[in-house]
Coordinates of C-alpha atoms in Angstrom, one line a residue:
X1 CA -10.0 -12.0 -15.0
X2 CA -10.2 -10.7 -18.3
X3 CA -6.4 -7.9 -19.1
X4 CA -7.9 -4.9 -18.4
X5 CA -6.4 -1.2 -17.5
X6 CA -8.6 0.4 -14.6
X7 CA -9.4 3.7 -12.4
X8 CA -10.4 5.9 -10.6
X9 CA -10.9 9.0 -9.4
X10 CA -11.0 10.3 -5.2
X11 CA -9.4 13.4 -3.6
X12 CA -8.3 15.1 -7.8
X13 CA -5.7 11.9 -7.7
X14 CA -6.2 9.8 -10.2
X15 CA -5.4 5.3 -10.3
X16 CA -4.6 3.9 -13.1
X17 CA -4.0 0.4 -12.5
X18 CA -2.6 -2.5 -14.9
X19 CA -4.6 -5.6 -13.4
X20 CA -3.8 -8.6 -16.1
X21 CA -2.4 -10.8 -12.5
X22 CA -2.6 -14.3 -14.6
X23 CA 1.1 -13.0 -16.3
X24 CA 2.1 -10.6 -14.5
X25 CA 0.2 -7.9 -15.6
X26 CA 1.9 -8.2 -18.7
X27 CA 0.7 -5.3 -21.1
X28 CA -2.3 -7.1 -24.0
X29 CA -3.0 -5.3 -27.2
X30 CA -5.8 -4.0 -25.9
X31 CA -4.4 -2.8 -23.3
X32 CA -2.1 -0.5 -24.8
X33 CA -4.4 0.7 -27.5
X34 CA -7.0 1.7 -24.5
X35 CA -4.3 3.2 -22.8
X36 CA -4.1 6.5 -24.5
X37 CA -8.6 7.2 -24.1
X38 CA -7.8 6.7 -20.2
X39 CA -5.9 9.1 -20.6
X40 CA -7.7 11.4 -22.5
X41 CA -10.2 11.7 -20.6
X42 CA -8.3 11.4 -17.8
X43 CA -7.0 15.0 -18.9
X44 CA -10.3 16.6 -19.8
X45 CA -11.7 15.9 -16.6
X46 CA -11.1 19.0 -14.0
X47 CA -11.1 17.1 -10.7
X48 CA -7.7 15.2 -12.2
X49 CA -5.0 17.6 -10.3
X50 CA -2.6 14.0 -10.4
X51 CA -2.4 10.8 -12.2
X52 CA -1.1 7.3 -10.2
X53 CA 0.2 4.4 -12.2
X54 CA 0.6 1.4 -10.8
X55 CA 0.1 -2.9 -10.5
X56 CA -2.5 -5.5 -9.6
X57 CA -1.0 -6.8 -6.9
X58 CA 2.3 -7.2 -6.0
X59 CA 3.9 -6.8 -9.7
X60 CA 4.3 -3.2 -11.7
X61 CA 4.2 -4.4 -14.9
X62 CA 5.9 -7.4 -16.5
X63 CA 6.3 -5.5 -19.8
X64 CA 4.7 -7.1 -23.2
X65 CA 2.4 -9.6 -23.5
X66 CA 5.0 -11.6 -25.8
X67 CA 2.7 -13.7 -26.8
X68 CA 0.9 -11.0 -29.1
X69 CA 4.5 -11.0 -30.9
X70 CA 4.2 -13.8 -32.9
X71 CA 2.0 -12.6 -34.9
X72 CA 3.5 -10.5 -38.0
X73 CA 4.0 -7.0 -38.3
X74 CA 5.2 -4.1 -36.1
X75 CA 2.0 -3.0 -34.4
X76 CA 2.5 -4.5 -30.9
X77 CA 5.5 -2.0 -30.9
X78 CA 3.2 0.7 -32.7
X79 CA 0.7 0.6 -29.8
X80 CA 3.4 0.7 -27.6
X81 CA 5.3 3.9 -28.0
X82 CA 1.9 5.6 -28.6
X83 CA 0.7 5.2 -25.4
X84 CA 3.7 5.5 -24.1
X85 CA 3.8 9.0 -25.6
X86 CA 0.2 9.9 -24.0
X87 CA 1.7 8.9 -21.1
X88 CA 4.2 11.8 -21.1
X89 CA 1.9 13.8 -22.5
X90 CA -0.5 13.9 -19.8
X91 CA -0.2 17.6 -18.8
X92 CA -0.7 17.1 -14.6
X93 CA 1.9 15.2 -12.5
X94 CA 1.9 11.7 -12.8
X95 CA 4.4 9.4 -11.0
X96 CA 4.4 4.9 -10.9
X97 CA 3.9 3.2 -7.7
X98 CA 6.5 0.5 -8.8
X99 CA 7.1 -2.6 -6.3
X100 CA 7.8 -6.2 -7.9
X101 CA 8.1 -6.3 -11.5
X102 CA 9.6 -3.2 -14.1
X103 CA 10.0 -4.9 -17.1
X104 CA 10.1 -4.3 -20.7
X105 CA 7.4 -2.2 -22.1
X106 CA 7.0 -1.4 -17.7
X107 CA 9.6 0.3 -17.7
X108 CA 8.6 2.2 -21.0
X109 CA 5.7 3.3 -18.9
X110 CA 7.4 3.9 -15.7
X111 CA 10.0 6.0 -17.3
X112 CA 7.1 8.1 -19.4
X113 CA 5.7 9.7 -15.8
X114 CA 7.2 12.4 -14.3
X115 CA 8.4 10.6 -10.9
X116 CA 8.9 7.1 -10.0
X117 CA 8.8 5.6 -6.3
X118 CA 9.1 2.2 -5.7
X119 CA 9.2 -0.7 -3.2
X120 CA 11.8 -2.2 -2.3
X121 CA 12.6 -6.0 -3.6
X122 CA 11.4 -4.4 -6.9
X123 CA 13.5 -5.1 -10.3
X124 CA 13.9 -3.6 -13.2
X125 CA 14.5 -4.1 -16.8
X126 CA 14.7 -4.0 -20.4
X127 CA 14.9 -6.6 -22.6
X128 CA 14.2 -6.6 -26.4
X129 CA 18.0 -8.2 -26.1
X130 CA 16.5 -11.3 -25.8
X131 CA 14.1 -11.2 -27.8
X132 CA 15.5 -9.5 -31.1
X133 CA 13.2 -6.7 -31.3
X134 CA 14.9 -3.6 -32.3
X135 CA 14.3 -0.8 -29.1
X136 CA 12.1 2.5 -30.6
X137 CA 14.4 5.4 -31.0
X138 CA 11.8 7.3 -28.8
X139 CA 11.7 5.4 -25.5
X140 CA 15.7 4.4 -25.6
X141 CA 16.2 8.9 -26.3
X142 CA 14.2 9.0 -22.7
X143 CA 15.7 6.4 -20.9
X144 CA 18.5 7.4 -22.0
X145 CA 17.8 11.0 -20.3
X146 CA 16.5 9.6 -17.0
X147 CA 19.3 7.1 -16.3
X148 CA 22.2 8.5 -18.6
X149 CA 24.3 6.9 -21.7
X150 CA 25.7 4.7 -20.0
X151 CA 23.0 2.6 -17.3
X152 CA 20.8 2.6 -20.6
X153 CA 23.2 1.0 -22.5
X154 CA 23.4 -1.6 -19.8
X155 CA 20.1 -2.1 -19.8
X156 CA 19.7 -2.4 -23.7
X157 CA 22.3 -4.1 -24.4
X158 CA 22.5 -6.4 -21.6
X159 CA 18.8 -7.8 -20.8
X160 CA 19.5 -7.6 -17.4
X161 CA 17.5 -7.3 -14.3
X162 CA 18.6 -4.2 -11.8
X163 CA 17.7 -4.4 -8.3
X164 CA 15.9 -0.8 -7.3
X165 CA 19.0 0.0 -5.4
X166 CA 20.8 0.0 -8.6
X167 CA 17.6 1.5 -10.0
X168 CA 17.5 4.4 -7.6
X169 CA 21.3 5.3 -7.8
X170 CA 21.0 5.7 -10.9
X171 CA 18.1 8.4 -10.8
X172 CA 15.5 5.4 -12.5
X173 CA 13.7 5.4 -9.1
X174 CA 13.1 8.6 -7.4
X175 CA 12.2 7.1 -4.0
X176 CA 12.6 3.5 -2.6
X177 CA 10.9 2.7 0.4
X178 CA 9.3 -0.5 3.1
X179 CA 7.6 -3.4 2.3
X180 CA 4.2 -2.2 2.6
X181 CA 4.9 1.2 2.6
X182 CA 4.8 2.2 -0.6
X183 CA 0.9 2.9 -0.8
X184 CA 0.9 5.3 2.1
X185 CA 4.1 7.3 1.1
X186 CA 2.3 7.6 -3.1
X187 CA -0.8 8.8 -2.0
X188 CA 0.6 11.5 0.9
X189 CA 2.8 13.2 -2.1
X190 CA 0.3 13.2 -4.4
X191 CA -2.2 14.6 -1.8
X192 CA 0.9 17.4 -1.8
X193 CA 0.5 17.3 -5.9
X194 CA -2.9 18.4 -5.9
X195 CA -2.8 21.2 -3.7
X196 CA 0.1 22.4 -5.5
X197 CA -0.2 25.5 -8.5
X198 CA -1.4 23.1 -11.5
X199 CA -0.1 26.5 -13.8
X200 CA 3.1 25.6 -12.2
X201 CA 3.6 22.4 -12.6
X202 CA 2.0 22.0 -16.6
X203 CA 3.7 25.1 -16.9
X204 CA 7.2 22.9 -15.9
X205 CA 6.8 19.3 -17.4
X206 CA 7.1 21.7 -20.8
X207 CA 10.2 23.3 -19.5
X208 CA 11.8 20.0 -18.1
X209 CA 10.4 17.7 -21.3
X210 CA 13.0 20.0 -23.5
X211 CA 9.6 22.8 -25.1
X212 CA 11.4 26.0 -26.0
X213 CA 8.9 27.5 -27.9
X214 CA 6.3 27.9 -25.1
X215 CA 7.8 30.7 -23.1
X216 CA 4.3 33.6 -24.3
X217 CA 1.8 30.7 -23.8
X218 CA 2.9 30.1 -20.0
X219 CA 3.2 34.3 -19.1
X220 CA 0.1 34.6 -20.8
X221 CA -1.6 31.6 -18.9
X222 CA -0.4 33.4 -15.4
X223 CA -1.2 36.5 -16.5
X224 CA -4.6 35.5 -16.5
X225 CA -5.2 33.0 -13.8
X226 CA -4.8 34.0 -11.1
X227 CA -3.1 31.3 -8.8
X228 CA 0.3 34.3 -9.2
X229 CA -2.0 36.6 -6.5
X230 CA -3.8 33.9 -4.9
X231 CA -0.4 32.2 -4.2
X232 CA 1.4 35.8 -2.8
X233 CA -2.0 35.7 -0.4
X234 CA -2.0 32.6 1.0
X235 CA 1.6 33.1 1.8
X236 CA 1.4 36.9 3.8
X237 CA -2.0 35.4 5.3
X238 CA 0.0 32.6 6.3
X239 CA -3.1 29.8 5.3
X240 CA -3.3 26.8 2.6
X241 CA -3.8 28.5 -1.2
X242 CA -6.5 27.5 -3.2
X243 CA -5.7 27.0 -7.0
X244 CA -7.6 27.5 -9.7
X245 CA -5.8 27.4 -13.0
X246 CA -7.1 24.4 -14.5
X247 CA -10.6 24.0 -12.8

């Protein structure tokens, strides 16, 4: 099977699958190059309320395809950063569903998601020190914001893998689940997110990611959306709200 990204949309939930099983779902240059376009298409789809990123089979992503690093220049890293930034900028909630290895570029992608749910036995690592590669500054800052300077340095200095329990303790992982339970929990949580106000989520995502210039924009969006009135009415009427922002 050729390395590829597969995507589908069901009940408001977009799922993107990293598929390169012959190389433990390593990202080829073509896959890095394709991801921003896939994300742009899904972001523009009003049917999409949540995005789940996962890997084919029992591995999330073993990183970049190392064989491509033999080529001269830094195109592979540039493509990886562009893909990571596109994922981080996705305007709707994103969840990484991680099982098995989540290493190198895989951890880059997971860190760029809003949330990370993992299966027991998952392993996480950032490995540029094993290859003599300078990890991108934007990726380093994102990792540090997520796990703190000490854990970021531990991962970057050593290239050692950390287990899922440590990833949970350090904040890299948000939820940890037994083998066989991850898909059910991710689907359940994604449905929950899809039922909430995208207006609230989109604004909160920008604010939490450090945007300082969008208060007026989101206040205007709130005034024109109808989501607040619907949410209050649904609460008082003891029914599920029918939010329409983004539809």
